[in-house]
mmCIF file of C-alpha atoms in Angstrom:
data_model
loop_
_atom_site.group_PDB
_atom_site.id
_atom_site.type_symbol
_atom_site.label_atom_id
_atom_site.label_comp_id
_atom_site.label_asym_id
_atom_site.label_seq_id
_atom_site.Cartn_x
_atom_site.Cartn_y
_atom_site.Cartn_z
ATOM 1 C CA MET A 1 122.252 100.070 84.498
ATOM 2 C CA ALA A 2 125.125 98.085 84.476
ATOM 3 C CA ARG A 3 123.546 96.573 87.867
ATOM 4 C CA VAL A 4 120.378 95.899 86.214
ATOM 5 C CA SER A 5 122.142 94.013 82.961
ATOM 6 C CA ILE A 6 124.352 92.059 85.896
ATOM 7 C CA MET A 7 120.788 91.293 87.611
ATOM 8 C CA ARG A 8 119.181 89.930 84.636
ATOM 9 C CA ILE A 9 122.678 87.767 84.220
ATOM 10 C CA LEU A 10 122.606 86.404 87.017
ATOM 11 C CA MET A 11 118.420 85.256 86.828
ATOM 12 C CA VAL A 12 119.353 83.453 83.493
ATOM 13 C CA PHE A 13 122.266 81.911 85.525
ATOM 14 C CA ALA A 14 120.319 80.524 88.191
ATOM 15 C CA ALA A 15 116.471 79.507 86.015
ATOM 16 C CA THR A 16 119.139 77.607 84.307
ATOM 17 C CA ALA A 17 120.745 75.692 86.937
ATOM 18 C CA MET A 18 117.305 74.921 88.882
ATOM 19 C CA LEU A 19 116.241 73.495 85.367
ATOM 20 C CA VAL A 20 119.237 71.332 84.475
ATOM 21 C CA ASP A 21 119.175 70.055 88.019
ATOM 22 C CA MET A 22 115.076 68.971 87.290
ATOM 23 C CA VAL A 23 116.828 66.321 84.606
ATOM 24 C CA VAL A 24 117.860 63.877 87.226
ATOM 25 C CA ALA A 25 118.821 60.336 86.884
ATOM 26 C CA VAL A 26 116.363 58.247 88.866
ATOM 27 C CA ASP A 27 117.926 54.670 90.537
ATOM 28 C CA TYR A 28 115.503 51.851 90.113
ATOM 29 C CA THR A 29 115.856 48.901 91.782
ATOM 30 C CA VAL A 30 115.298 46.222 89.581
ATOM 31 C CA GLY A 31 111.950 44.223 90.983
ATOM 32 C CA SER A 32 111.145 46.881 93.191
ATOM 33 C CA PRO A 33 108.731 47.936 95.596
ATOM 34 C CA ASN A 34 106.858 44.702 95.352
ATOM 35 C CA GLY A 35 109.676 41.889 94.155
ATOM 36 C CA GLY A 36 113.167 41.608 93.187
ATOM 37 C CA TRP A 37 116.066 40.054 91.692
ATOM 38 C CA ASP A 38 114.071 36.756 92.158
ATOM 39 C CA LEU A 39 112.460 34.042 90.580
ATOM 40 C CA SER A 40 109.359 34.902 92.679
ATOM 41 C CA THR A 41 109.093 38.560 91.057
ATOM 42 C CA ASN A 42 107.822 39.025 87.214
ATOM 43 C CA LEU A 43 110.395 41.158 85.643
ATOM 44 C CA SER A 44 109.301 41.567 82.207
ATOM 45 C CA GLU A 45 106.096 43.134 83.766
ATOM 46 C CA TRP A 46 107.458 45.417 86.365
ATOM 47 C CA ALA A 47 110.034 46.801 83.109
ATOM 48 C CA SER A 48 107.195 47.288 81.058
ATOM 49 C CA SER A 49 105.321 49.352 83.973
ATOM 50 C CA GLN A 50 108.833 51.945 84.244
ATOM 51 C CA SER A 51 110.165 54.405 82.015
ATOM 52 C CA PHE A 52 114.400 53.976 81.306
ATOM 53 C CA SER A 53 116.148 57.426 80.140
ATOM 54 C CA VAL A 54 119.897 57.529 79.321
ATOM 55 C CA GLY A 55 121.742 58.471 82.808
ATOM 56 C CA ASP A 56 119.365 56.399 85.259
ATOM 57 C CA ASN A 57 121.125 53.280 86.991
ATOM 58 C CA LEU A 58 119.737 49.912 87.478
ATOM 59 C CA ASP A 59 120.344 48.579 90.866
ATOM 60 C CA PHE A 60 119.955 44.747 90.997
ATOM 61 C CA GLN A 61 119.896 43.353 95.039
ATOM 62 C CA PHE A 62 120.244 39.775 95.118
ATOM 63 C CA ILE A 63 120.760 37.032 97.633
ATOM 64 C CA SER A 64 124.471 34.564 97.046
ATOM 65 C CA THR A 65 122.103 32.008 95.369
ATOM 66 C CA HIS A 66 121.238 34.918 92.803
ATOM 67 C CA ASP A 67 123.887 36.452 89.673
ATOM 68 C CA VAL A 68 123.764 38.507 87.648
ATOM 69 C CA LEU A 69 124.421 38.586 83.694
ATOM 70 C CA GLU A 70 124.496 40.705 81.098
ATOM 71 C CA VAL A 71 123.972 39.065 77.583
ATOM 72 C CA THR A 72 123.490 39.669 73.976
ATOM 73 C CA LYS A 73 119.906 39.771 72.875
ATOM 74 C CA GLU A 74 120.554 36.051 71.336
ATOM 75 C CA ASN A 75 121.731 34.606 74.927
ATOM 76 C CA TYR A 76 118.280 36.468 76.466
ATOM 77 C CA ASP A 77 116.102 34.533 74.427
ATOM 78 C CA SER A 78 118.140 31.375 74.744
ATOM 79 C CA CYS A 79 119.343 31.857 78.245
ATOM 80 C CA GLY A 80 122.794 31.258 76.829
ATOM 81 C CA LEU A 81 125.368 31.672 79.268
ATOM 82 C CA GLY A 82 128.178 31.823 77.079
ATOM 83 C CA SER A 83 130.839 35.006 76.367
ATOM 84 C CA PRO A 84 128.383 36.862 78.641
ATOM 85 C CA ILE A 85 128.847 41.163 78.572
ATOM 86 C CA SER A 86 129.752 40.976 82.449
ATOM 87 C CA THR A 87 128.890 38.839 85.346
ATOM 88 C CA THR A 88 127.973 40.092 88.644
ATOM 89 C CA VAL A 89 128.044 37.749 91.943
ATOM 90 C CA THR A 90 127.696 40.365 94.416
ATOM 91 C CA SER A 91 125.241 42.142 95.535
ATOM 92 C CA PRO A 92 124.209 45.297 95.428
ATOM 93 C CA ALA A 93 125.025 45.506 91.166
ATOM 94 C CA ARG A 94 124.852 48.922 89.608
ATOM 95 C CA PHE A 95 124.688 49.611 85.765
ATOM 96 C CA PRO A 96 124.290 52.787 84.660
ATOM 97 C CA LEU A 97 122.469 53.229 81.530
ATOM 98 C CA THR A 98 124.341 55.100 79.287
ATOM 99 C CA ALA A 99 122.890 54.549 76.030
ATOM 100 C CA GLU A 100 120.002 54.543 74.547
ATOM 101 C CA GLY A 101 118.762 51.135 73.072
ATOM 102 C CA SER A 102 118.094 47.106 74.737
ATOM 103 C CA ARG A 103 119.656 45.804 76.989
ATOM 104 C CA TYR A 104 119.244 42.171 78.807
ATOM 105 C CA PHE A 105 120.002 40.838 81.803
ATOM 106 C CA ILE A 106 119.499 37.071 82.792
ATOM 107 C CA CYS A 107 120.337 34.935 86.241
ATOM 108 C CA GLY A 108 123.208 32.727 85.489
ATOM 109 C CA ARG A 109 122.573 30.196 88.222
ATOM 110 C CA GLY A 110 121.076 26.496 87.347
ATOM 111 C CA ALA A 111 117.628 27.297 85.154
ATOM 112 C CA HIS A 112 116.835 30.193 87.514
ATOM 113 C CA CYS A 113 116.529 32.178 83.343
ATOM 114 C CA SER A 114 114.400 29.841 82.049
ATOM 115 C CA GLN A 115 112.293 30.209 85.300
ATOM 116 C CA GLY A 116 111.996 33.922 84.361
ATOM 117 C CA MET A 117 114.396 35.493 86.302
ATOM 118 C CA LYS A 118 115.902 37.694 83.398
ATOM 119 C CA VAL A 119 114.974 41.556 81.741
ATOM 120 C CA GLN A 120 114.912 42.688 79.181
ATOM 121 C CA ILE A 121 115.597 47.238 79.764
ATOM 122 C CA ASP A 122 114.356 49.157 77.015
ATOM 123 C CA VAL A 123 116.627 52.864 77.616
ATOM 124 C CA GLY A 124 114.749 56.120 76.040
ATOM 125 C CA SER A 125 116.464 59.580 75.666
ATOM 126 C CA THR A 126 116.090 62.349 78.116
ATOM 127 C CA ALA A 127 115.361 65.104 75.507
ATOM 128 C CA ALA A 128 112.219 66.259 76.078
ATOM 129 C CA PRO A 129 109.767 65.165 74.468
ATOM 130 C CA ALA A 130 108.047 67.462 71.043
ATOM 131 C CA PRO A 131 104.902 69.820 72.046
ATOM 132 C CA PRO A 132 102.107 68.167 70.906
ATOM 133 C CA GLN A 133 101.101 69.311 67.295
ATOM 134 C CA THR A 134 98.018 72.166 67.010
ATOM 135 C CA THR A 135 95.818 71.329 64.786
ATOM 136 C CA PRO A 136 91.844 72.964 63.611
ATOM 137 C CA PRO A 137 89.393 71.327 65.692
ATOM 138 C CA SER A 138 87.465 69.541 63.981
ATOM 139 C CA SER A 139 83.530 69.228 63.498
ATOM 140 C CA PRO A 140 82.039 67.756 66.359
ATOM 141 C CA THR A 141 80.752 64.172 66.351
ATOM 142 C CA PRO A 142 77.295 62.928 66.983
ATOM 143 C CA PRO A 143 77.014 61.242 70.841
ATOM 144 C CA GLN A 144 76.630 57.601 70.436
ATOM 145 C CA THR A 145 72.943 55.920 70.600
ATOM 146 C CA THR A 146 74.543 52.203 71.751
ATOM 147 C CA PRO A 147 73.015 51.607 75.535
ATOM 148 C CA PRO A 148 76.547 51.182 78.347
ATOM 149 C CA SER A 149 77.967 47.988 78.396
ATOM 150 C CA SER A 150 76.995 46.268 81.591
ATOM 151 C CA THR A 151 80.826 44.616 81.682
ATOM 152 C CA PRO A 152 83.737 46.616 83.234
ATOM 153 C CA PRO A 153 86.270 47.991 80.897
ATOM 154 C CA ALA A 154 89.527 45.302 80.638
ATOM 155 C CA ASN A 155 91.518 48.619 81.966
ATOM 156 C CA GLY A 156 89.328 49.626 85.425
ATOM 157 C CA PRO A 157 89.785 48.368 88.785
ATOM 158 C CA THR A 158 90.566 44.967 89.256
ATOM 159 C CA THR A 159 89.243 43.374 92.650
ATOM 160 C CA SER A 160 92.687 41.496 93.694
ATOM 161 C CA SER A 161 94.399 41.880 96.761
ATOM 162 C CA PRO A 162 97.842 43.303 97.810
ATOM 163 C CA PRO A 163 100.306 40.632 98.022
ATOM 164 C CA PRO A 164 101.142 40.306 101.904
ATOM 165 C CA PRO A 165 104.155 41.799 103.704
ATOM 166 C CA VAL A 166 107.546 40.504 103.511
ATOM 167 C CA ARG A 167 108.133 39.902 107.444
ATOM 168 C CA GLY A 168 112.080 40.673 107.981
ATOM 169 C CA VAL A 169 113.152 42.244 104.994
ATOM 170 C CA ILE A 170 114.193 45.550 104.511
ATOM 171 C CA VAL A 171 112.745 46.792 101.669
ATOM 172 C CA ASP A 172 113.516 50.198 99.407
ATOM 173 C CA PRO A 173 111.172 52.994 98.713
ATOM 174 C CA PRO A 174 109.463 52.655 95.624
ATOM 175 C CA SER A 175 112.028 53.271 92.949
ATOM 176 C CA SER A 176 109.821 54.026 89.902
ATOM 177 C CA ALA A 177 108.742 57.446 91.497
ATOM 178 C CA MET A 178 110.496 60.063 90.056
ATOM 179 C CA SER A 179 111.891 62.401 93.029
ATOM 180 C CA LEU A 180 113.438 65.518 92.225
ATOM 181 C CA LYS A 181 117.027 65.648 94.211
ATOM 182 C CA MET A 182 118.240 68.889 95.749
ATOM 183 C CA THR A 183 121.733 69.486 94.585
ATOM 184 C CA THR A 184 124.103 72.493 95.520
ATOM 185 C CA GLY A 185 123.255 73.217 92.117
ATOM 186 C CA SER A 186 119.440 73.953 92.276
ATOM 187 C CA ILE A 187 120.301 75.194 96.145
ATOM 188 C CA LEU A 188 123.175 77.519 94.308
ATOM 189 C CA GLY A 189 120.115 78.842 91.582
ATOM 190 C CA PHE A 190 117.559 79.147 94.469
ATOM 191 C CA GLY A 191 119.748 80.874 96.233
ATOM 192 C CA VAL A 192 120.876 83.252 93.444
ATOM 193 C CA LEU A 193 117.672 84.007 92.440
ATOM 194 C CA MET A 194 115.914 84.776 95.484
ATOM 195 C CA MET A 195 119.020 87.326 96.217
ATOM 196 C CA THR A 196 118.713 88.457 92.719
ATOM 197 C CA LEU A 197 115.104 89.072 93.511
ATOM 198 C CA LEU A 198 115.325 90.961 96.925
ATOM 199 C CA CYS A 199 118.597 93.295 95.190
ATOM 200 C CA LEU A 200 115.580 94.832 92.373
#
């Protein structure tokens, strides 16, 4: 009986270790994979296509003609350089996203900020989303009788061609793709789980 209790405790420990390790921080390289911290990347479009959470990291990679200033919302809006929260002049620069809310980054060199080299990062919580509410089924809606439109939907596929390849530059893999990392905890948890199942 004691052996079964120990096995159950080990199984719970292993499952918990694996679940905890699945909530992994994501490292986002600003502008990646099709751009970077530069004047040619649409940084606001890039940021709006990401889903930043507490625990993630923001990585800026740039050449010596740029820098990274973390600034207040007022300085972000006006491209003001006075009293930045932080200034980083060497690449790469990493900013851990440690709290919910918005953070603001600009390039302080020349007129780069006013030319679009700035990004607002909106950080959400790491909590799991609430389960969907269950509602009783409603009465069926009658089918529409209007003929389909001949214009393509606004969010449909586009025919724009991809950007030309960049030559002579090493490009990181897409940072926006969530990748589960096998950490010591998840490997250990998986091993304990397998050993427990074999012993039953």
